[in-house]
Each structure stands twice: as structure tokens, then as C-alpha cells.
Short mmCIF file of C-alpha atoms in Angstrom, two decimals:
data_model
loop_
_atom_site.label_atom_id
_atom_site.label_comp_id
_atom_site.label_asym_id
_atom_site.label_seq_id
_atom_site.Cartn_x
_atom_site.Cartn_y
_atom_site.Cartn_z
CA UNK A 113 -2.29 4.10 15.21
CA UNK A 114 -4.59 1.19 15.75
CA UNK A 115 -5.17 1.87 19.36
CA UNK A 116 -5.58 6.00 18.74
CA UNK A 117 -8.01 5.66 15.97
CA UNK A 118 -9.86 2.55 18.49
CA UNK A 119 -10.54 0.31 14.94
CA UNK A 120 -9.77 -2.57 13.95
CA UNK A 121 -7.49 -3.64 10.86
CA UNK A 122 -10.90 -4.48 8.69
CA UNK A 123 -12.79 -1.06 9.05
CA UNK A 124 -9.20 0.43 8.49
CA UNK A 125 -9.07 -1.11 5.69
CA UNK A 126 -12.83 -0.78 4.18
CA UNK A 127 -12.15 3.63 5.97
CA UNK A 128 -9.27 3.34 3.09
CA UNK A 129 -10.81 1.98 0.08
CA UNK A 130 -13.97 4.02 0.61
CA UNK A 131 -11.92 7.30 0.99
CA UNK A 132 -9.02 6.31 -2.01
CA UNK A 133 -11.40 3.67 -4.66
CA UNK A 134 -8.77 1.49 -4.38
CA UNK A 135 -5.11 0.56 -3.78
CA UNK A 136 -3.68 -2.47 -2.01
CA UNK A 137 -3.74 -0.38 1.31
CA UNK A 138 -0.24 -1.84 2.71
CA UNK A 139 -0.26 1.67 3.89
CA UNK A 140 -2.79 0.91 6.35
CA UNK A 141 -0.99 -2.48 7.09
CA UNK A 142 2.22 -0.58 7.70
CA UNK A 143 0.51 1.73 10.15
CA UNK A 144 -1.31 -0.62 12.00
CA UNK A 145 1.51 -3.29 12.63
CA UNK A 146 4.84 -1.03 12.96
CA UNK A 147 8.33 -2.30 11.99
CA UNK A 148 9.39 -3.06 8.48
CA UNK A 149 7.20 -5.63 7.03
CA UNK A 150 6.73 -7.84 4.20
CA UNK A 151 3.33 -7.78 2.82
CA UNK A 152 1.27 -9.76 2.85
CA UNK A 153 2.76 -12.93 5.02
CA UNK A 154 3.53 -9.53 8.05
CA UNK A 155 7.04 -11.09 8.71
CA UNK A 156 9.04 -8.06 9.83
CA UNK A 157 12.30 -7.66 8.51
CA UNK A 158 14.78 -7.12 11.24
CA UNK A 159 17.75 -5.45 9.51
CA UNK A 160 18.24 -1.54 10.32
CA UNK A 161 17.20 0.28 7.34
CA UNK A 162 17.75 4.22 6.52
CA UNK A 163 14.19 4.96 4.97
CA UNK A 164 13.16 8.34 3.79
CA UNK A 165 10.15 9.23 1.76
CA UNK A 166 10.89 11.76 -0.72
CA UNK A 167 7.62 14.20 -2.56
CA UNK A 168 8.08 14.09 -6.25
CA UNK A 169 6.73 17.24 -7.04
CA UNK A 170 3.04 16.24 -8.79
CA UNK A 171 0.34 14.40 -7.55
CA UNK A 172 -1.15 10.90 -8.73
CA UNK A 173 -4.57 9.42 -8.90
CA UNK A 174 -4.02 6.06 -7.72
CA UNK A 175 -7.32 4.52 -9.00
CA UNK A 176 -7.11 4.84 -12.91
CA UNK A 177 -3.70 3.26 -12.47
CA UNK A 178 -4.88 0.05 -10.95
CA UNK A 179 -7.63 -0.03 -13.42
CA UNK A 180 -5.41 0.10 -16.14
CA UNK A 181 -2.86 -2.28 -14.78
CA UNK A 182 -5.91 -4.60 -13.40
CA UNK A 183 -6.76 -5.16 -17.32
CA UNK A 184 -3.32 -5.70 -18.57
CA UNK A 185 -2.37 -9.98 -19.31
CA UNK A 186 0.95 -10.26 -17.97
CA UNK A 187 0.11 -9.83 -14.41
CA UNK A 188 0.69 -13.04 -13.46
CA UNK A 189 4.28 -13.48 -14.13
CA UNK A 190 4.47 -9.97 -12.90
CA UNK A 191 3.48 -10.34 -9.97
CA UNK A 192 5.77 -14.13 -9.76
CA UNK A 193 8.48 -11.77 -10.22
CA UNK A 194 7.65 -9.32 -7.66
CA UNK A 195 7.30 -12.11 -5.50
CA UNK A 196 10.52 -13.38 -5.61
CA UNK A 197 11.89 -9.72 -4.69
CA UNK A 198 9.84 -9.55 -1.36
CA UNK A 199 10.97 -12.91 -0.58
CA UNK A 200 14.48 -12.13 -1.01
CA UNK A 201 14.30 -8.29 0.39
CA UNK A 202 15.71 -9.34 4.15
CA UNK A 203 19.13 -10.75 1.87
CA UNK A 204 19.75 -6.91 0.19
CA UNK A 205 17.00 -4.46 0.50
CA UNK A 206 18.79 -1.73 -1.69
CA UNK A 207 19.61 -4.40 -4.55
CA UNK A 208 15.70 -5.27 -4.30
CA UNK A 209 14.55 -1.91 -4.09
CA UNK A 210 16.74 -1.78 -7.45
CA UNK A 211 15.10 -4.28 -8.89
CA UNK A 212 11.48 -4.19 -7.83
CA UNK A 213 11.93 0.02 -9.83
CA UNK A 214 13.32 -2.21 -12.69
CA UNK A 215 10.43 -4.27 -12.91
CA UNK A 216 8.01 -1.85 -12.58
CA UNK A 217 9.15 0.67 -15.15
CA UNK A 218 9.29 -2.55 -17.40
CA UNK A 219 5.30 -3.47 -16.54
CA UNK A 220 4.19 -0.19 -17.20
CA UNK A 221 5.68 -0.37 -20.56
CA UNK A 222 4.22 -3.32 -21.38
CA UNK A 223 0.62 -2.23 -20.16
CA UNK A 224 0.95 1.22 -21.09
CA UNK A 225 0.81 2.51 -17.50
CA UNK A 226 2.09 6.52 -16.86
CA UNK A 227 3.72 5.32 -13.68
CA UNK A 228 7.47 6.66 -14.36
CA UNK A 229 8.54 10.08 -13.84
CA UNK A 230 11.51 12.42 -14.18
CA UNK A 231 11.34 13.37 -10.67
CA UNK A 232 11.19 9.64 -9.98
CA UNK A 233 14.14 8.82 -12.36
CA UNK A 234 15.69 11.93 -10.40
CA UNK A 235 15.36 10.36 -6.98
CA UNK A 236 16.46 7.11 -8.00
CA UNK A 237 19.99 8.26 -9.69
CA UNK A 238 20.43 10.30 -6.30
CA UNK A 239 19.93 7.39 -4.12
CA UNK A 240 21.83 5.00 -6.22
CA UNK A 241 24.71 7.73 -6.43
CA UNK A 242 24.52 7.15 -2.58
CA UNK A 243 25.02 3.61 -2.73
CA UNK A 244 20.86 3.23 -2.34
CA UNK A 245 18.12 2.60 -4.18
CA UNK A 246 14.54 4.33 -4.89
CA UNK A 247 11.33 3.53 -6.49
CA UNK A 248 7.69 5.17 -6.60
CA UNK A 249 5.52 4.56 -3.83
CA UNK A 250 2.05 2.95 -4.70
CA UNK A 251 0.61 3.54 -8.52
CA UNK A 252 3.61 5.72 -9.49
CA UNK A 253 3.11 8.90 -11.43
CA UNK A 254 3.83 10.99 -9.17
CA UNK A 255 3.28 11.36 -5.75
CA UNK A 256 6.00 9.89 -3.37
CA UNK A 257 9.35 8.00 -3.72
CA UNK A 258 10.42 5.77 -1.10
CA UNK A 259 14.02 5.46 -0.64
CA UNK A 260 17.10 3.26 1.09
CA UNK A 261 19.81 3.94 1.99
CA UNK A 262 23.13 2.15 3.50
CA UNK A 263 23.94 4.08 6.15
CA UNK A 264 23.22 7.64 8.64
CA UNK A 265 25.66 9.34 6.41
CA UNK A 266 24.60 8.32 2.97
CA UNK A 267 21.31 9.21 3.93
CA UNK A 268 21.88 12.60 4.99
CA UNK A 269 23.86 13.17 1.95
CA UNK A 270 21.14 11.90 -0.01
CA UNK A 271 18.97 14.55 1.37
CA UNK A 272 21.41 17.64 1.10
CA UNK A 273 20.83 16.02 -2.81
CA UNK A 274 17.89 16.19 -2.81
CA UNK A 275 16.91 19.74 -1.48
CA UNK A 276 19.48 20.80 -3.66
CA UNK A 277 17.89 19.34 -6.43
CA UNK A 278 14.24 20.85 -5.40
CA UNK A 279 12.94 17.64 -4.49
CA UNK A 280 11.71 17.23 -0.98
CA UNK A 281 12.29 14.96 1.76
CA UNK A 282 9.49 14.08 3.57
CA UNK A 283 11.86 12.01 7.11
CA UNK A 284 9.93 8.94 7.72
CA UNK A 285 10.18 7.45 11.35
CA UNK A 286 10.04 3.64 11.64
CA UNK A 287 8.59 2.68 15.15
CA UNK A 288 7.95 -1.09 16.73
CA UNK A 289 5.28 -3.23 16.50
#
């Protein structure tokens, strides 16, 4: 992407915030380095992953969302927490993944965030029913799920599920750095 576009990762990322208002843009970071990364130290993770993206159904403004969370006091141990996830991700993504939905559903409780959603709660019971895991992508509220699963097979089940369900899939190609 970096190469096609001919910029470089800094007017990527200002292109981004001047086009969304805000957001952490790991989006951007994803596309420009390839592989499955942590963010923000870059170390890939090199365990095989079965990654799908799923559309919830609704669209989400990302921007009043990170205002609202931006203002909120417990971000700090928050964000510890969410910390300690990433760092341990490589160990069990799915059981991560779990807990990183957790977490979130619990922070935008506690600063009155709309980030949970039925389709969201949906996608999540699917993929855990599959032996994976699924949370909202970015600011939540809509928009896109990203999900894990174990294996090919799980995964393809997961998405027979799914466009069962009405949800859809959106297949999500991981390529190298």
C-alpha cells in the first residue's frame, strides 16, 4: 500500500486524521507494514491466525466516541489493562480477543460510551460457539467486527453462521511485510 499510494507513514497518517477527525489510525499502520502486528511497539506476531472481518449492519461515527471516551477518568488503568492483553496476545489470541471485548464493554459502561451492539453481541456468541472470539473494530457502535478463529474449518463454519444469521462477512487477506 505504501509503495502504490508513493507516501510515507506520516502523511498517511495526517491523509487519515484529516479525512476521519480522529482515531488511533492502526488501520493505516496495519496497511502500511503487513503481517499481524502489535501496535504500537510493530512486533509481528508470527502464529497463523484465521481473521475475518464481519459488517455489523449500521454504521458508526468514530469521532464523538473518542471524544467521549477521551473525557472519561479511568483511562489510565484502562488502558494498563489493555496493555497487558496486547502483550500477552502471541500466548492465545482468541482468549485475548475474549478479553480485550470484555474490557471494552466494561469501559463503555463506566464512561457511558454507545460502543456495544446486538449485532456485535451476535458476532461474538457465533465466533465463540466456534471455539473463537470477536470484538468491535475501532470506536464500536457499529461498523465492523473483527473476528478469530482456530482453524480453516471453524472459520468457514463461522461464516455459513453468519450469512445465515444476515450478518456479513467481509474475507480479510493477511499479506507479508
Amino acid at each position: 500500500a505504501r509503495r502504490a499510494a508513493g507516501l510515507d507513514p506520516e502523511a498517511a497518517f495526517a491523509i487519515h486524521h484529516k479525512v476521519q477527525g480522529s482515531g488511533s489510525g492502526i488501520d493505516v499502520f496495519a496497511s502500511l507494514r503487513g503481517g499481524i502486528r502489535r501496535f504500537p511497539d510493530g512486533k509481528e506476531i508470527g502464529r497463523p491466525l484465521q481473521l475475518v472481518a464481519v459488517w455489523s449492519g449500521r454504521s458508526a461515527k468514530t469521532g464523538p466516541r473518542v471524544a467521549r471516551y477521551q473525557a472519561w477518568a479511568g483511562r489510565s488503568s484502562f488502558v494498563e489493562e489493555s496493555a497487558a492483553l496486547v502483550e500477552d496476545f502471541p500466548n492465545d489470541p482468541i482468549l485475548c480477543l475474549r478479553d480485550a471485548y470484555r474490557l471494552l464493554q466494561r469501559m463503555a459502561e463506566e464512561a457511558g460510551l454507545d460502543y456495544d451492539s446486538p449485532e456485535h453481541q451476535k458476532i461474538a456468541s457465533l465466533a465463540r460457539y466456534f471455539g473463537g472470539a470477536a470484538k468491535p473494530s475501532g470506536a464500536g457502535g457499529g461498523d465492523v467486527a473483527v473476528a478469530l478463529l482456530p482453524d480453516p474449518e471453524s472459520l468457514d463454519e463461522f461464516v455459513t453462521a453468519l450469512t445465515r444469521s444476515g450478518l456479513v462477512p467481509i474475507p480479510v487477506r493477511v499479506v507479508g511485510p
